[in-house]
Amino acid sequence: MDIGRSSFNMILSKGGGALLMFAAITFFARSLDSTQLGIFFLFFAVQGLLSIPADLGLRGALEKRLSEGRNPETVLGSAVAFKLVLLTIVSLGIFVSRPWLNDYLGADLAYLLIATVTLRELSLLYIHAVRGELRVGETASIEFARRLTWVTVAILLITLDFGIRGIVYGLMFGSVVAFVWAYTKCTTSIGRPSMAETKSLFVFSKYDTINSVGAEIYQWMDSAFIGFFLAAQFVSAYEIAWQITLLVIMVSKSISLTLFPQISQWNATASIDRIEETVSTAISFAVFVSIPAIIGSALYSTEILRYIFGPEYTIASLVLVILMIEKLFQSFNDVVGDSVRAIDRPDLAARATVVSVGINLVLNPVLIVSIGFVGAAIATTVSWMVNTVLHTKYLSQYITIDIPYRLVGWYAVMSVVMGGILFAVKSALPVTGLVLLVAQVGLGAAIYLVASVVIPDVRRQIVLPGLRVIGSQVDWR
């Protein structure tokens, strides 16, 4: 597997998907009131949290075992059987608790929740199966198609007055498209389930379950707590800020998705030198975007929320800045965290997750009650910082991590220079509308990119390798 090409394909997919999501959230925010949008985000959060018992780390275990190349048909058959059992249990749980769920969500959506969770889990299982075949780049188009289908169907149905249900139906259609496509892409046949392979999956998944819990808690627990303690409008404002920050981690997420099966294979053949070199390079690329994003959000968070989503969402201006800081830690952790799992130490990744999730679960309600929904952003940032430190410590016990301090320092210098110029421009020409906002943000991006070309270290280690990967994807004939 070519890591550069696969990562580039995933970046295109993640970038396109993030932009689609950004456009969709903008449309939703302007078509629905903040309370209705808050109900949808609560539905989204509950769906994400229910994926924990609906998966129990099975997707990661399937990808890990398939990448090792041992009894693939039996492994897939065992995983599918295990998944169907889990989905049955979760569906029954939703059915029994539907009155409480509908009351919490503020709408009659429990039955749709069953369908949404089931379709999402089946599609993700097969996407991970394709990744386990060391064909990560081929899943990029599947991921993008799922997001494109969801957004297209949701926007169409909202214009037809389906309201929140239109967005949910869009989610379901997107999962159907992804499942069918991933199923046809997967070259591994479903074999007869085996108790031995089921146990092998469980050996990995029992720890990866904790990592899955951590991932879902980080993504959805903030909104769940805010929905419990505060009004729905705060949920929608927080989630919009969260969705904006996801734009800056598309590089690190794409890299980590590509690294996991490849490092898993290298670990099986004891190719430690290749793992060490690749991890260091991946860190260099992962934080390239997240550092300047902090400066940009500090300057323009209020204007972004006001002129793109609406003035009622400017209450999340500080939240946006804090979550951008959190994304810096997450960018780094995307690389080291998945590397720990890939070297077959999900137990250590689980240990880091337990500590950081515990911090998050304690800080979230305390800080939300004390200082409002800004507290949720602070809680998540602190817990991600702890998670990153622990994952780095555990990975360093097995490989030498060469953190590119010099490059990171240059990123910081470039970001400060960019911020100083933008501050002067903004002071002379205050942002009063969307056109000026886009122009000044674009100017900041241009300054950062020019600085990347001018500084030799960044040009040699980031810009030129990146251009070579891009060039290898283009047919110049």
Coordinates of C-alpha atoms in Angstrom, one line a residue:
M1 CA 0.0 0.0 0.0
D2 CA 1.3 3.5 -1.0
I3 CA 0.7 5.5 2.2
G4 CA 1.2 8.8 0.4
R5 CA -1.4 8.1 -2.3
S6 CA -3.9 6.5 0.1
S7 CA -3.6 9.5 2.5
F8 CA -4.0 11.9 -0.4
N9 CA -7.2 10.1 -1.5
M10 CA -8.5 10.1 2.1
I11 CA -7.7 13.8 2.4
L12 CA -9.7 14.6 -0.7
S13 CA -12.5 12.5 0.6
K14 CA -12.4 14.0 4.1
G15 CA -11.9 17.5 2.8
G16 CA -14.8 17.2 0.4
G17 CA -16.9 15.6 3.1
A18 CA -16.0 18.3 5.6
L19 CA -17.0 21.0 3.1
L20 CA -20.2 19.2 2.3
M21 CA -21.0 19.0 6.0
F22 CA -20.1 22.7 6.5
A23 CA -22.5 23.6 3.7
A24 CA -25.2 21.3 5.0
I25 CA -25.0 22.6 8.5
T26 CA -25.1 26.2 7.2
F27 CA -28.3 25.3 5.2
F28 CA -29.8 23.5 8.2
A29 CA -29.1 26.5 10.5
R30 CA -30.8 28.9 8.2
S31 CA -33.8 26.6 7.4
L32 CA -34.5 25.4 10.9
D33 CA -34.7 27.3 14.1
S34 CA -32.0 26.7 16.7
T35 CA -34.3 24.5 18.8
Q36 CA -35.1 22.2 15.9
L37 CA -31.4 22.0 15.0
G38 CA -30.6 21.2 18.6
I39 CA -33.1 18.2 18.5
F40 CA -31.3 16.8 15.4
F41 CA -27.8 17.2 17.1
L42 CA -29.2 15.4 20.1
F43 CA -30.4 12.6 17.8
F44 CA -27.0 12.5 16.2
A45 CA -25.3 12.3 19.6
V46 CA -27.6 9.5 20.8
Q47 CA -26.9 7.6 17.6
G48 CA -23.2 8.0 18.1
L49 CA -23.4 6.8 21.8
L50 CA -25.5 3.8 20.8
S51 CA -22.8 2.8 18.3
I52 CA -20.7 1.8 21.4
P53 CA -22.8 -1.2 22.4
A54 CA -23.6 -1.8 18.7
D55 CA -20.0 -2.3 17.9
L56 CA -17.9 -3.1 21.0
G57 CA -14.7 -2.5 19.1
L58 CA -15.6 -5.0 16.4
R59 CA -14.8 -2.7 13.5
G60 CA -11.3 -2.0 14.6
A61 CA -10.8 -5.7 15.5
L62 CA -12.0 -6.8 12.0
E63 CA -9.6 -4.3 10.3
K64 CA -6.7 -5.5 12.5
R65 CA -7.2 -9.2 11.9
L66 CA -7.9 -8.9 8.1
S67 CA -4.7 -6.8 7.8
E68 CA -2.7 -9.7 9.3
G69 CA -3.9 -11.9 6.4
R70 CA -4.9 -15.0 8.5
N71 CA -8.2 -16.8 7.6
P72 CA -9.9 -13.7 6.1
E73 CA -13.2 -15.4 5.1
T74 CA -13.7 -16.9 8.5
V75 CA -12.7 -13.7 10.2
L76 CA -15.3 -11.7 8.2
G77 CA -18.0 -14.3 8.7
S78 CA -17.4 -14.3 12.5
A79 CA -17.5 -10.5 12.5
V80 CA -20.8 -10.3 10.6
A81 CA -22.4 -12.8 12.9
F82 CA -21.2 -11.0 16.0
K83 CA -22.4 -7.6 14.6
L84 CA -25.9 -8.9 13.9
V85 CA -26.2 -10.2 17.4
L86 CA -25.1 -6.8 18.8
L87 CA -27.5 -4.9 16.5
T88 CA -30.4 -7.1 17.6
I89 CA -29.7 -6.4 21.3
V90 CA -29.3 -2.6 20.8
S91 CA -32.5 -2.4 18.6
L92 CA -34.5 -4.2 21.4
G93 CA -33.1 -1.8 23.9
I94 CA -34.2 1.2 21.9
F95 CA -37.6 -0.2 21.4
V96 CA -38.2 -0.8 25.1
S97 CA -36.9 2.6 26.1
R98 CA -38.6 4.6 23.2
P99 CA -40.9 6.7 25.5
W100 CA -37.9 8.0 27.5
L101 CA -35.8 8.5 24.3
N102 CA -38.5 10.4 22.5
D103 CA -39.0 12.7 25.6
Y104 CA -35.2 13.3 25.8
L105 CA -34.9 14.1 22.1
G106 CA -38.0 16.3 22.0
A107 CA -39.5 14.4 19.0
D108 CA -40.9 11.0 18.1
L109 CA -37.7 9.6 16.5
A110 CA -37.0 6.3 18.4
Y111 CA -38.0 4.0 15.5
L112 CA -36.0 6.0 13.1
L113 CA -33.1 5.7 15.5
I114 CA -33.2 1.9 15.2
A115 CA -33.0 2.0 11.4
T116 CA -30.3 4.7 11.5
V117 CA -28.0 2.8 13.9
T118 CA -28.4 -0.5 12.1
L119 CA -27.6 0.9 8.6
R120 CA -24.7 3.0 9.9
E121 CA -23.1 0.0 11.7
L122 CA -23.4 -2.3 8.7
S123 CA -21.9 0.2 6.3
L124 CA -19.0 1.0 8.7
L125 CA -18.3 -2.7 9.2
Y126 CA -17.7 -3.2 5.5
I127 CA -15.7 0.0 5.1
H128 CA -13.4 -1.3 7.8
A129 CA -13.2 -4.7 6.0
V130 CA -12.0 -3.0 2.9
R131 CA -9.4 -1.1 4.9
G132 CA -8.3 -4.3 6.5
E133 CA -7.5 -5.5 3.0
L134 CA -4.9 -2.7 2.8
R135 CA -7.1 -0.7 0.4
V136 CA -7.7 2.3 2.5
G137 CA -7.6 4.7 -0.4
E138 CA -10.5 2.9 -2.1
T139 CA -12.8 3.7 0.8
A140 CA -12.3 7.4 0.2
S141 CA -15.0 7.5 -2.5
I142 CA -17.3 5.4 -0.4
E143 CA -17.0 7.8 2.6
F144 CA -17.6 10.8 0.3
A145 CA -20.6 9.2 -1.4
R146 CA -22.2 8.6 2.0
R147 CA -21.8 12.2 3.0
L148 CA -22.9 13.5 -0.5
T149 CA -26.1 11.3 -0.4
W150 CA -27.0 12.3 3.1
V151 CA -26.6 16.1 2.4
T152 CA -28.4 15.9 -1.0
V153 CA -31.4 13.9 0.3
A154 CA -31.6 16.0 3.5
I155 CA -31.6 19.3 1.7
L156 CA -34.2 18.1 -0.8
L157 CA -36.5 16.8 2.0
I158 CA -36.1 19.9 4.1
T159 CA -37.2 22.0 1.1
L160 CA -40.3 19.7 1.0
D161 CA -41.1 20.5 4.6
F162 CA -39.9 17.2 6.1
G163 CA -38.1 19.1 8.8
I164 CA -35.8 17.2 11.2
R165 CA -37.0 13.9 9.7
G166 CA -35.7 14.9 6.4
I167 CA -32.2 15.0 7.8
V168 CA -32.6 11.6 9.4
Y169 CA -33.9 10.1 6.2
G170 CA -30.8 11.5 4.5
L171 CA -28.6 9.8 7.1
M172 CA -30.3 6.5 6.3
F173 CA -30.0 6.8 2.5
G174 CA -26.3 7.7 2.9
S175 CA -25.6 4.6 5.0
V176 CA -27.5 2.4 2.4
V177 CA -25.3 3.8 -0.4
A178 CA -22.1 3.3 1.6
F179 CA -23.1 -0.3 2.6
V180 CA -23.9 -1.4 -0.9
W181 CA -20.7 0.1 -2.3
A182 CA -18.4 -1.2 0.4
Y183 CA -20.0 -4.7 0.1
T184 CA -19.2 -4.8 -3.6
K185 CA -15.7 -3.5 -3.0
C186 CA -14.8 -6.1 -0.4
T187 CA -13.0 -9.0 -2.0
T188 CA -13.2 -11.2 1.1
S189 CA -16.1 -13.6 1.1
I190 CA -18.2 -14.3 4.2
G191 CA -17.0 -17.6 5.6
R192 CA -18.5 -19.8 8.2
P193 CA -18.3 -18.2 11.6
S194 CA -15.7 -19.8 13.9
M195 CA -15.5 -19.7 17.6
A196 CA -11.7 -19.5 17.4
E197 CA -11.8 -16.4 15.2
T198 CA -14.6 -14.9 17.2
K199 CA -12.4 -15.2 20.3
S200 CA -9.5 -13.7 18.3
L201 CA -11.7 -10.7 17.4
F202 CA -12.8 -10.4 21.0
V203 CA -9.2 -10.4 22.3
F204 CA -8.6 -7.2 20.3
S205 CA -12.1 -5.7 20.5
K206 CA -12.4 -6.0 24.3
Y207 CA -9.8 -3.3 24.6
D208 CA -10.7 -1.5 21.4
T209 CA -14.2 -1.2 22.9
I210 CA -12.8 1.2 25.4
N211 CA -11.1 3.2 22.7
S212 CA -14.4 3.3 20.8
V213 CA -16.2 4.5 23.9
G214 CA -13.6 7.2 24.2
A215 CA -14.0 8.3 20.6
E216 CA -17.8 8.5 20.9
I217 CA -17.7 10.3 24.2
Y218 CA -15.3 12.9 22.8
Q219 CA -17.6 13.4 19.9
W220 CA -21.0 13.3 21.5
M221 CA -20.9 13.4 25.3
D222 CA -20.5 17.2 25.3
S223 CA -23.8 17.7 23.4
A224 CA -25.5 15.0 25.5
F225 CA -24.5 16.8 28.8
I226 CA -25.4 20.2 27.4
G227 CA -28.8 18.9 26.3
F228 CA -29.4 17.6 29.8
F229 CA -28.4 20.8 31.6
L230 CA -29.1 23.5 29.1
A231 CA -31.6 24.5 26.4
A232 CA -31.5 22.9 22.9
Q233 CA -30.2 26.2 21.4
F234 CA -27.0 25.7 23.3
V235 CA -26.6 22.2 21.8
S236 CA -27.0 23.6 18.3
A237 CA -24.5 26.4 18.9
Y238 CA -21.9 24.1 20.4
E239 CA -22.3 21.5 17.6
I240 CA -21.9 24.2 14.9
A241 CA -18.6 25.3 16.5
W242 CA -17.6 21.7 16.8
Q243 CA -18.3 21.0 13.1
I244 CA -16.3 24.0 12.0
T245 CA -13.2 22.7 13.9
L246 CA -13.5 19.3 12.2
L247 CA -12.2 21.0 9.0
V248 CA -8.7 21.3 10.5
I249 CA -8.3 17.6 11.4
M250 CA -9.1 16.2 8.0
V251 CA -5.4 15.8 7.3
S252 CA -4.5 14.0 10.6
K253 CA -7.6 11.8 10.3
S254 CA -6.8 10.8 6.8
I255 CA -3.2 9.9 7.7
S256 CA -4.3 7.9 10.7
L257 CA -6.8 5.8 8.7
T258 CA -4.0 5.0 6.3
L259 CA -1.4 4.3 8.9
F260 CA -3.4 1.7 11.0
P261 CA -3.5 -1.3 8.6
Q262 CA 0.0 -0.5 7.2
I263 CA 1.7 -0.3 10.6
S264 CA -0.2 -3.4 11.7
Q265 CA 1.4 -5.3 8.8
W266 CA 4.9 -3.8 9.5
N267 CA 4.5 -4.8 13.2
A268 CA 3.7 -8.4 12.1
T269 CA 7.0 -8.5 10.2
A270 CA 9.0 -6.6 12.9
S271 CA 9.8 -3.6 10.5
I272 CA 10.3 -1.2 13.4
D273 CA 12.5 1.2 11.5
R274 CA 9.8 1.8 8.9
I275 CA 7.2 2.4 11.6
E276 CA 9.4 5.0 13.4
E277 CA 10.2 6.9 10.2
T278 CA 6.6 6.9 9.1
V279 CA 5.2 8.1 12.5
S280 CA 7.6 11.1 12.6
T281 CA 6.7 12.1 9.0
A282 CA 3.0 11.7 9.8
I283 CA 3.2 14.0 12.8
S284 CA 4.8 16.6 10.7
F285 CA 1.9 16.7 8.3
A286 CA -0.8 16.2 10.9
V287 CA -0.3 19.4 12.8
F288 CA 0.5 21.6 9.7
V289 CA -3.1 22.9 9.6
S290 CA -4.2 22.8 13.2
I291 CA -1.6 25.4 14.5
P292 CA -2.6 28.3 12.2
A293 CA -6.3 27.4 12.7
I294 CA -6.0 28.5 16.4
I295 CA -4.8 31.9 15.4
G296 CA -7.4 32.3 12.7
S297 CA -10.2 31.3 15.0
A298 CA -9.1 33.7 17.7
L299 CA -9.3 36.5 15.2
Y300 CA -12.5 35.6 13.3
S301 CA -14.6 33.2 15.5
T302 CA -17.4 35.7 16.0
E303 CA -17.5 36.8 12.4
I304 CA -17.5 33.2 11.1
L305 CA -20.5 32.3 13.3
R306 CA -22.4 35.5 12.6
Y307 CA -22.1 35.8 8.8
I308 CA -22.2 32.1 7.9
F309 CA -24.6 30.6 10.3
G310 CA -26.5 33.5 11.9
P311 CA -26.2 36.0 14.8
E312 CA -27.9 33.6 17.3
Y313 CA -24.8 31.3 17.1
T314 CA -22.2 33.9 18.1
I315 CA -22.7 32.7 21.7
A316 CA -20.3 29.9 20.7
S317 CA -17.4 32.2 19.7
L318 CA -15.2 31.3 22.7
V319 CA -16.2 27.7 22.4
L320 CA -14.9 27.7 18.8
V321 CA -11.5 29.0 19.9
I322 CA -11.1 26.5 22.7
L323 CA -12.1 23.6 20.5
M324 CA -9.5 24.7 17.9
I325 CA -6.9 24.3 20.6
E326 CA -8.3 20.9 21.4
K327 CA -8.0 19.9 17.7
L328 CA -4.2 20.6 17.9
F329 CA -3.9 17.8 20.5
Q330 CA -6.3 15.6 18.5
S331 CA -4.2 16.0 15.4
F332 CA -1.1 14.7 17.2
N333 CA -3.1 12.0 18.9
D334 CA -4.6 10.8 15.7
V335 CA -1.2 9.6 14.7
V336 CA 0.2 8.2 18.0
G337 CA -3.1 6.8 19.2
D338 CA -3.7 4.7 16.1
S339 CA -0.1 3.7 16.1
V340 CA -0.4 2.2 19.6
R341 CA -3.4 0.2 18.5
A342 CA -1.6 -0.9 15.3
I343 CA 1.4 -2.4 17.1
D344 CA -1.2 -4.7 18.8
R345 CA -1.3 -2.9 22.2
P346 CA -5.0 -1.9 22.3
D347 CA -4.8 -2.5 26.1
L348 CA -2.4 0.5 26.5
A349 CA -4.7 2.6 24.2
A350 CA -7.6 1.5 26.4
R351 CA -5.7 2.5 29.5
A352 CA -5.1 6.0 28.2
T353 CA -8.7 6.3 27.1
V354 CA -10.1 5.3 30.5
V355 CA -8.1 8.0 32.3
S356 CA -9.0 10.7 29.8
V357 CA -12.6 9.7 29.5
G358 CA -12.9 9.7 33.3
I359 CA -11.5 13.3 33.4
N360 CA -14.0 14.3 30.7
L361 CA -17.0 12.7 32.5
V362 CA -16.1 14.5 35.7
L363 CA -15.2 17.9 34.3
N364 CA -18.1 18.1 31.8
P365 CA -21.1 18.3 34.2
V366 CA -19.1 20.3 36.8
L367 CA -18.0 23.0 34.3
I368 CA -21.2 23.2 32.4
V369 CA -23.1 23.8 35.6
S370 CA -20.5 26.3 36.8
I371 CA -19.7 28.3 33.6
G372 CA -22.1 27.2 31.0
F373 CA -21.4 25.3 27.7
V374 CA -18.0 26.8 27.4
G375 CA -17.1 24.4 30.2
A376 CA -17.8 21.5 27.9
A377 CA -15.2 22.7 25.5
I378 CA -12.7 23.2 28.3
A379 CA -13.4 19.6 29.7
T380 CA -12.9 18.1 26.2
T381 CA -9.6 20.0 25.6
V382 CA -8.1 19.0 29.0
S383 CA -9.1 15.3 28.4
W384 CA -7.6 15.3 24.9
M385 CA -4.4 16.7 26.2
V386 CA -4.1 14.0 28.8
N387 CA -5.0 11.3 26.2
T388 CA -2.3 12.6 23.8
V389 CA 0.4 12.6 26.5
L390 CA -0.4 9.1 27.6
H391 CA -0.6 7.6 24.1
T392 CA 2.8 9.3 23.3
K393 CA 4.3 7.8 26.5
Y394 CA 3.0 4.3 25.7
L395 CA 4.1 4.4 22.1
S396 CA 7.6 5.5 23.1
Q397 CA 8.0 2.3 25.1
Y398 CA 8.1 0.3 21.8
I399 CA 9.5 2.7 19.2
T400 CA 11.6 5.9 19.1
I401 CA 9.3 8.8 18.4
D402 CA 11.2 11.6 16.7
I403 CA 8.9 14.5 17.3
P404 CA 9.7 17.2 14.6
Y405 CA 10.1 20.1 17.1
R406 CA 11.9 22.3 14.5
L407 CA 9.1 22.0 12.0
V408 CA 6.4 22.6 14.7
G409 CA 8.3 25.7 15.8
W410 CA 8.3 27.0 12.2
Y411 CA 4.5 26.4 12.0
A412 CA 4.1 28.5 15.1
V413 CA 6.3 31.3 13.8
M414 CA 4.5 31.3 10.4
S415 CA 1.1 31.4 12.3
V416 CA 2.1 34.3 14.4
V417 CA 3.3 36.3 11.4
M418 CA 0.0 35.5 9.6
G419 CA -2.0 36.5 12.7
G420 CA -0.1 39.8 13.0
I421 CA -0.8 40.8 9.4
L422 CA -4.4 39.7 9.6
F423 CA -4.9 41.7 12.9
A424 CA -3.6 44.8 11.1
V425 CA -5.8 44.2 8.1
K426 CA -8.9 43.6 10.3
S427 CA -8.2 46.7 12.3
A428 CA -8.0 48.9 9.2
L429 CA -10.9 47.1 7.4
P430 CA -13.4 45.6 9.9
V431 CA -15.4 42.6 8.7
T432 CA -18.9 43.7 8.1
G433 CA -20.1 40.9 5.8
L434 CA -19.4 37.5 4.3
V435 CA -17.3 38.8 1.4
L436 CA -14.8 40.6 3.6
L437 CA -14.7 37.5 5.9
V438 CA -13.9 35.2 3.0
A439 CA -11.3 37.6 1.6
Q440 CA -9.4 38.0 4.9
V441 CA -9.5 34.3 5.7
G442 CA -8.2 33.6 2.2
L443 CA -5.5 36.2 2.7
G444 CA -4.4 34.4 5.9
A445 CA -4.2 31.0 4.1
A446 CA -2.2 32.6 1.3
I447 CA 0.3 34.2 3.7
Y448 CA 0.8 30.8 5.5
L449 CA 1.3 28.9 2.3
V450 CA 3.8 31.5 0.9
A451 CA 5.7 31.2 4.2
S452 CA 5.7 27.4 3.8
V453 CA 7.4 27.8 0.5
V454 CA 9.9 30.4 1.6
I455 CA 11.1 28.6 4.8
P456 CA 13.6 25.8 3.6
D457 CA 12.7 23.2 6.3
V458 CA 9.0 23.4 5.6
R459 CA 9.4 23.5 1.8
R460 CA 11.7 20.5 1.8
Q461 CA 9.9 18.3 4.3
I462 CA 6.2 19.2 3.7
V463 CA 5.6 21.2 0.6
L464 CA 7.7 19.3 -1.9
P465 CA 6.7 15.8 -0.7
G466 CA 3.1 16.9 -0.7
L467 CA 3.4 18.2 -4.3
R468 CA 5.0 14.9 -5.4
V469 CA 2.1 12.9 -3.9
I470 CA -0.4 15.2 -5.7
G471 CA 1.6 15.0 -8.9
S472 CA 1.5 11.2 -8.8
Q473 CA -2.3 11.3 -8.8
V474 CA -2.5 13.4 -11.9
D475 CA -2.2 12.1 -15.5
W476 CA -0.3 14.9 -17.2
R477 CA -0.6 13.5 -20.7

